[in-house]
CSV table of C-alpha atoms in Angstrom, one decimal:
chain,number,residue,atom,x,y,z
A,841,PHE,CA,20.3,-4.9,8.3
A,842,GLY,CA,16.9,-5.5,9.6
A,843,LEU,CA,14.3,-7.6,7.6
A,844,HIS,CA,13.1,-4.9,5.3
A,845,SER,CA,16.7,-5.7,3.6
A,846,ALA,CA,16.3,-9.4,3.5
A,847,GLY,CA,14.2,-9.8,0.1
A,848,PRO,CA,10.8,-10.7,-0.5
A,849,ALA,CA,10.5,-14.4,1.5
A,850,ALA,CA,11.6,-12.0,5.0
A,851,GLY,CA,8.2,-9.9,3.8
A,852,SER,CA,6.2,-13.0,3.3
A,853,LEU,CA,6.6,-14.1,6.3
A,854,LEU,CA,6.1,-10.7,8.2
A,855,VAL,CA,2.9,-10.3,6.4
A,856,ARG,CA,1.8,-13.8,7.1
A,857,ARG,CA,2.8,-13.3,10.9
A,858,GLN,CA,0.7,-9.9,11.2
A,859,ALA,CA,-2.3,-11.8,10.1
A,860,GLU,CA,-1.4,-14.4,13.1
A,861,ALA,CA,-1.1,-11.4,15.3
A,862,SER,CA,-4.0,-9.9,14.2
A,863,ARG,CA,-6.0,-12.7,15.4
A,864,ILE,CA,-4.5,-12.9,19.2
A,865,PRO,CA,-7.6,-11.7,21.0
A,866,LEU,CA,-8.4,-8.1,21.4
A,867,GLU,CA,-10.1,-6.2,24.2
A,868,LEU,CA,-11.7,-3.1,24.8
A,869,SER,CA,-11.3,0.0,27.5
A,870,GLY,CA,-14.2,0.4,29.3
A,871,ALA,CA,-16.2,-2.2,28.1
A,872,THR,CA,-16.6,-6.8,27.0
A,873,CYS,CA,-18.8,-8.1,24.7
A,874,ALA,CA,-19.5,-10.9,27.0
A,875,ASP,CA,-21.5,-8.6,28.5
A,876,PRO,CA,-21.8,-5.8,26.3
A,877,PRO,CA,-23.5,-2.1,28.0
A,878,THR,CA,-27.2,-1.1,26.1
A,879,THR,CA,-24.9,2.1,25.0
A,880,LEU,CA,-21.8,-0.1,23.2
A,881,PRO,CA,-22.9,-0.3,19.7
A,882,LYS,CA,-23.4,-3.4,17.8
A,883,TYR,CA,-20.6,-3.3,15.0
A,884,CYS,CA,-17.9,-3.3,17.9
A,885,CYS,CA,-18.3,-7.1,18.5
A,886,ASN,CA,-18.4,-10.2,16.8
A,887,GLY,CA,-20.6,-12.4,19.5
A,888,ILE,CA,-18.9,-12.6,22.4
A,889,VAL,CA,-15.6,-11.2,20.8
A,890,PRO,CA,-14.6,-7.5,19.6
A,891,SER,CA,-14.6,-6.9,16.1
A,892,ALA,CA,-11.0,-6.5,14.2
A,893,ASP,CA,-12.3,-3.8,11.9
A,894,TYR,CA,-13.5,-1.6,15.1
A,895,ALA,CA,-11.7,-2.9,18.2
A,896,ASP,CA,-9.4,0.4,17.6
A,897,THR,CA,-11.9,3.2,17.5
A,898,CYS,CA,-13.2,5.2,19.4
A,899,GLU,CA,-17.0,4.4,20.0
A,900,CYS,CA,-15.6,0.7,20.9
A,901,ASN,CA,-13.7,2.0,23.3
A,902,PRO,CA,-15.6,4.2,26.2
A,903,GLY,CA,-12.5,3.4,28.3
A,904,TRP,CA,-10.3,6.0,26.7
A,905,THR,CA,-9.8,9.6,27.5
A,906,HIS,CA,-9.8,11.9,24.6
A,907,GLN,CA,-6.7,12.4,24.2
A,908,GLU,CA,-6.1,8.9,23.8
A,909,CYS,CA,-9.3,8.3,20.9
A,910,VAL,CA,-7.7,11.4,19.1
A,911,CYS,CA,-4.6,9.4,19.5
A,912,LYS,CA,-5.3,6.0,19.0
A,913,GLY,CA,-8.7,6.3,16.9
A,914,ILE,CA,-7.6,9.2,14.4
A,915,LEU,CA,-4.3,10.5,14.5
A,916,ASN,CA,-2.5,7.1,14.8
A,917,SER,CA,-4.4,4.7,12.4
A,918,MET,CA,-1.8,3.9,10.2
A,919,PRO,CA,1.2,4.9,12.0
A,920,CYS,CA,4.1,5.4,9.6
A,921,HIS,CA,2.9,4.5,7.2
A,922,HIS,CA,4.1,7.2,5.0
A,923,CYS,CA,7.5,6.2,4.9
A,924,MET,CA,6.6,2.9,2.6
A,925,VAL,CA,6.8,5.8,-0.1
A,926,HIS,CA,10.8,4.9,-0.2
A,927,LEU,CA,9.9,1.2,-1.2
A,928,PRO,CA,10.8,0.0,-4.9
A,929,GLY,CA,7.8,-2.0,-5.1
A,930,THR,CA,5.9,1.8,-5.4
A,931,ASN,CA,7.5,2.4,-9.2
A,932,ARG,CA,8.5,5.8,-8.0
A,933,TRP,CA,12.0,5.6,-7.8
A,934,ALA,CA,15.0,6.0,-10.6
A,935,LYS,CA,17.6,3.4,-10.6
A,936,THR,CA,20.2,6.2,-9.6
A,937,PHE,CA,19.1,4.6,-5.8
A,938,THR,CA,20.3,1.1,-5.2
A,939,LYS,CA,17.0,-0.8,-3.5
A,940,GLN,CA,19.1,-1.2,-0.6
A,941,GLU,CA,19.1,2.5,-0.2
A,942,LEU,CA,15.9,2.7,-1.0
A,943,TYR,CA,14.9,0.2,2.0
A,944,ASP,CA,17.3,2.0,4.1
A,945,ASN,CA,15.6,5.0,3.5
A,946,CYS,CA,12.5,3.5,4.5
A,947,ALA,CA,14.2,2.5,7.6
A,948,ASP,CA,14.8,5.6,8.9
A,949,CYS,CA,12.2,7.4,8.0
A,950,VAL,CA,10.5,4.7,10.1
A,951,GLY,CA,13.1,5.3,12.8
A,952,ARG,CA,12.3,8.9,12.6
A,953,CYS,CA,8.4,8.8,12.5
A,954,THR,CA,8.7,6.3,15.8
A,955,GLU,CA,10.7,8.7,17.6
A,956,GLU,CA,8.6,11.8,16.4
A,957,LEU,CA,5.9,10.0,18.1
A,958,GLY,CA,7.2,8.8,21.6
A,959,LYS,CA,8.1,12.6,22.1
A,960,GLY,CA,4.9,13.9,20.5
A,961,ASP,CA,1.5,14.9,22.1
A,962,CYS,CA,0.6,11.2,21.6
A,963,GLY,CA,4.0,10.1,23.4
A,964,ALA,CA,2.2,8.7,26.5
A,965,PHE,CA,0.7,6.1,24.1
A,966,ALA,CA,3.2,5.2,21.3
A,967,ALA,CA,3.8,2.2,22.9
A,968,ASP,CA,0.5,0.8,23.1
A,969,ILE,CA,0.4,1.8,19.4
A,970,LEU,CA,3.2,0.6,18.2
A,971,GLY,CA,2.9,-2.4,20.1
A,972,LYS,CA,-0.6,-3.2,18.6
A,973,LYS,CA,0.2,-2.2,14.9
A,974,PHE,CA,3.2,-4.5,15.0
A,975,PRO,CA,3.3,-7.3,18.0
A,976,GLU,CA,5.7,-9.6,15.8
A,977,ALA,CA,8.6,-7.6,14.9
A,978,GLU,CA,10.3,-4.2,15.1
A,979,PRO,CA,8.1,-1.6,13.4
A,980,ALA,CA,10.2,-1.0,10.3
A,981,ASP,CA,10.9,-4.6,9.7
A,982,VAL,CA,7.3,-4.9,9.1
A,983,LEU,CA,6.4,-1.7,6.8
A,984,CYS,CA,9.6,-1.6,5.1
A,985,THR,CA,8.5,-4.6,2.5
A,986,ASN,CA,7.4,-4.7,-0.5
A,987,ASP,CA,4.4,-7.3,0.3
A,988,TYR,CA,3.5,-5.4,3.5
A,989,LEU,CA,3.2,-2.6,1.1
A,990,LYS,CA,1.2,-4.8,-1.2
A,991,SER,CA,-1.1,-5.9,1.4
A,992,HIS,CA,-2.3,-2.1,1.8
A,993,VAL,CA,-2.6,-1.0,-1.3
A,994,GLU,CA,-4.8,-3.6,-2.9
A,995,SER,CA,-7.1,-3.8,0.6
A,996,LYS,CA,-10.5,-2.3,-0.4
A,997,ASP,CA,-10.7,-1.1,3.1
A,998,TYR,CA,-7.5,1.1,2.3
A,999,PRO,CA,-7.6,4.9,2.0
A,1000,THR,CA,-7.9,5.3,-1.7
A,1001,GLU,CA,-5.5,8.6,-1.4
A,1002,MET,CA,-3.0,6.5,-0.1
A,1003,LYS,CA,-2.7,4.0,-1.9
A,1004,ARG,CA,-2.6,6.6,-4.7
A,1005,ALA,CA,0.1,8.5,-2.6
A,1006,LEU,CA,2.2,5.4,-2.4
A,1007,TYR,CA,1.9,2.8,-5.9
A,1008,THR,CA,1.7,4.3,-9.3
A,1009,SER,CA,1.1,2.0,-11.9
A,1010,PRO,CA,4.2,1.0,-14.0
A,1011,LYS,CA,4.5,2.5,-17.4
A,1012,TYR,CA,6.5,1.1,-20.5
A,1013,LEU,CA,9.9,3.1,-20.8
A,1014,SER,CA,12.5,2.9,-23.3
A,1015,ASP,CA,15.0,3.9,-21.0
A,1016,ASP,CA,14.3,1.4,-18.6
A,1017,ASN,CA,15.4,3.6,-16.0
A,1018,TYR,CA,12.7,3.5,-13.5
A,1019,HIS,CA,12.0,0.2,-10.6
A,1020,GLN,CA,8.9,-0.6,-11.8
A,1021,PRO,CA,8.7,-4.4,-10.3
A,1022,SER,CA,4.9,-3.7,-9.0
A,1023,ASN,CA,2.2,-4.9,-11.1
A,1024,TRP,CA,-0.6,-4.9,-8.8
A,1025,ASN,CA,-4.3,-5.0,-8.7
A,1026,VAL,CA,-4.9,-1.4,-6.9
A,1027,ALA,CA,-8.1,0.1,-7.5
A,1028,GLY,CA,-8.0,4.0,-8.1
A,1029,VAL,CA,-4.7,4.0,-9.4
A,1030,GLY,CA,-5.4,4.5,-13.2
A,1031,ALA,CA,-4.8,2.0,-15.8
A,1032,ASN,CA,-3.5,-0.9,-13.1
A,1033,ASP,CA,-4.5,-4.1,-14.3
A,1034,ALA,CA,-2.4,-6.3,-16.8
A,1035,THR,CA,-5.5,-6.5,-19.5
A,1036,VAL,CA,-6.0,-2.2,-19.9
A,1037,ARG,CA,-1.9,-2.5,-20.2
A,1038,ARG,CA,-2.2,-4.8,-22.6
A,1039,ARG,CA,-4.4,-3.2,-24.7
A,1040,SER,CA,-2.3,0.2,-24.6
A,1041,HIS,CA,0.5,-1.1,-25.3
A,1042,ARG,CA,-1.4,-2.9,-29.1
A,1043,LEU,CA,-2.3,0.5,-29.6
A,1044,ARG,CA,0.5,1.9,-29.5
A,1045,ARG,CA,1.7,-0.5,-32.2
A,1046,MET,CA,-1.1,0.2,-34.2
A,1047,GLY,CA,-0.5,3.9,-33.8
A,1048,ALA,CA,3.0,3.4,-34.6
A,1049,LYS,CA,1.8,1.2,-38.2
A,1050,VAL,CA,-1.0,4.2,-38.9
A,1051,VAL,CA,2.0,6.8,-38.5
A,1052,GLN,CA,3.9,4.0,-41.3
A,1053,THR,CA,1.3,3.6,-43.5
A,1054,MET,CA,1.3,7.5,-44.5
A,1055,ARG,CA,4.3,7.7,-44.8
A,1056,ARG,CA,5.0,5.1,-47.6
A,1057,GLY,CA,2.3,7.1,-49.1
A,1058,GLY,CA,-0.4,4.4,-48.9
A,1059,PRO,CA,-4.1,5.1,-49.7
A,1060,ARG,CA,-6.3,7.2,-47.1
A,1061,GLY,CA,-8.5,4.1,-45.9
A,1062,ALA,CA,-4.7,2.6,-44.5
A,1063,GLY,CA,-5.0,3.9,-41.5
A,1064,ARG,CA,-8.4,3.1,-40.8
A,1065,ALA,CA,-7.6,-0.7,-41.8
A,1066,ALA,CA,-4.1,-0.9,-39.4
A,1067,LEU,CA,-6.5,0.3,-36.3
A,1068,ARG,CA,-9.0,-2.7,-37.1
A,1069,GLY,CA,-6.0,-4.8,-36.5
A,1070,GLY,CA,-3.8,-4.0,-39.7
A,1071,ARG,CA,-5.1,-6.1,-42.0
A,1072,GLY,CA,-5.7,-3.5,-44.6
A,1073,GLY,CA,-2.6,-2.2,-44.3
A,1074,ALA,CA,0.5,-1.7,-47.0
């Protein structure tokens, strides 16, 4: 097993390493921020160094061929991220799968993904793409951790479509038959914050009190009193 199965500590370590790797000096193809050509967009550089937000875009790499632009800047800007859907941290999986099975399924998915990348139309650039995205470890050891998943779905820059595909808010289930370890603040994904969930839970309890009051044959106003906090309930 790789680091993807070694628990939260390993995941946190890899996220820190990825952050450190992102601070390695960036290079643009066909241009330099120390002496940028007039045709280079201003946002490509932060002073004399490339902007981390735009260093992998086509417009900031005039030296790329058309195919290189398509492969690096468009098709593989988030290589194999879809595999993170297998993680227990997504809150999507029934406990008929063990956590280890889910981590292994993620790793298998990443293995297939990287193999397909190497054999596909972007194969000539696969090593460069994966090396830049995962400079400190194997792709599966980075992608298949709940910490890496969290760092992306909580990011304001991560596409909302990906957030919704990879994460669902935890739900209260009477039989507790799903892995739901994650209680994250993911913008655009339903009722995802603790305040909303507490309010929802309180309303369910109030609703149950209303039903109970009605079954007891209480006064007509008892239900409304219960919804105000139960002070007038039976």
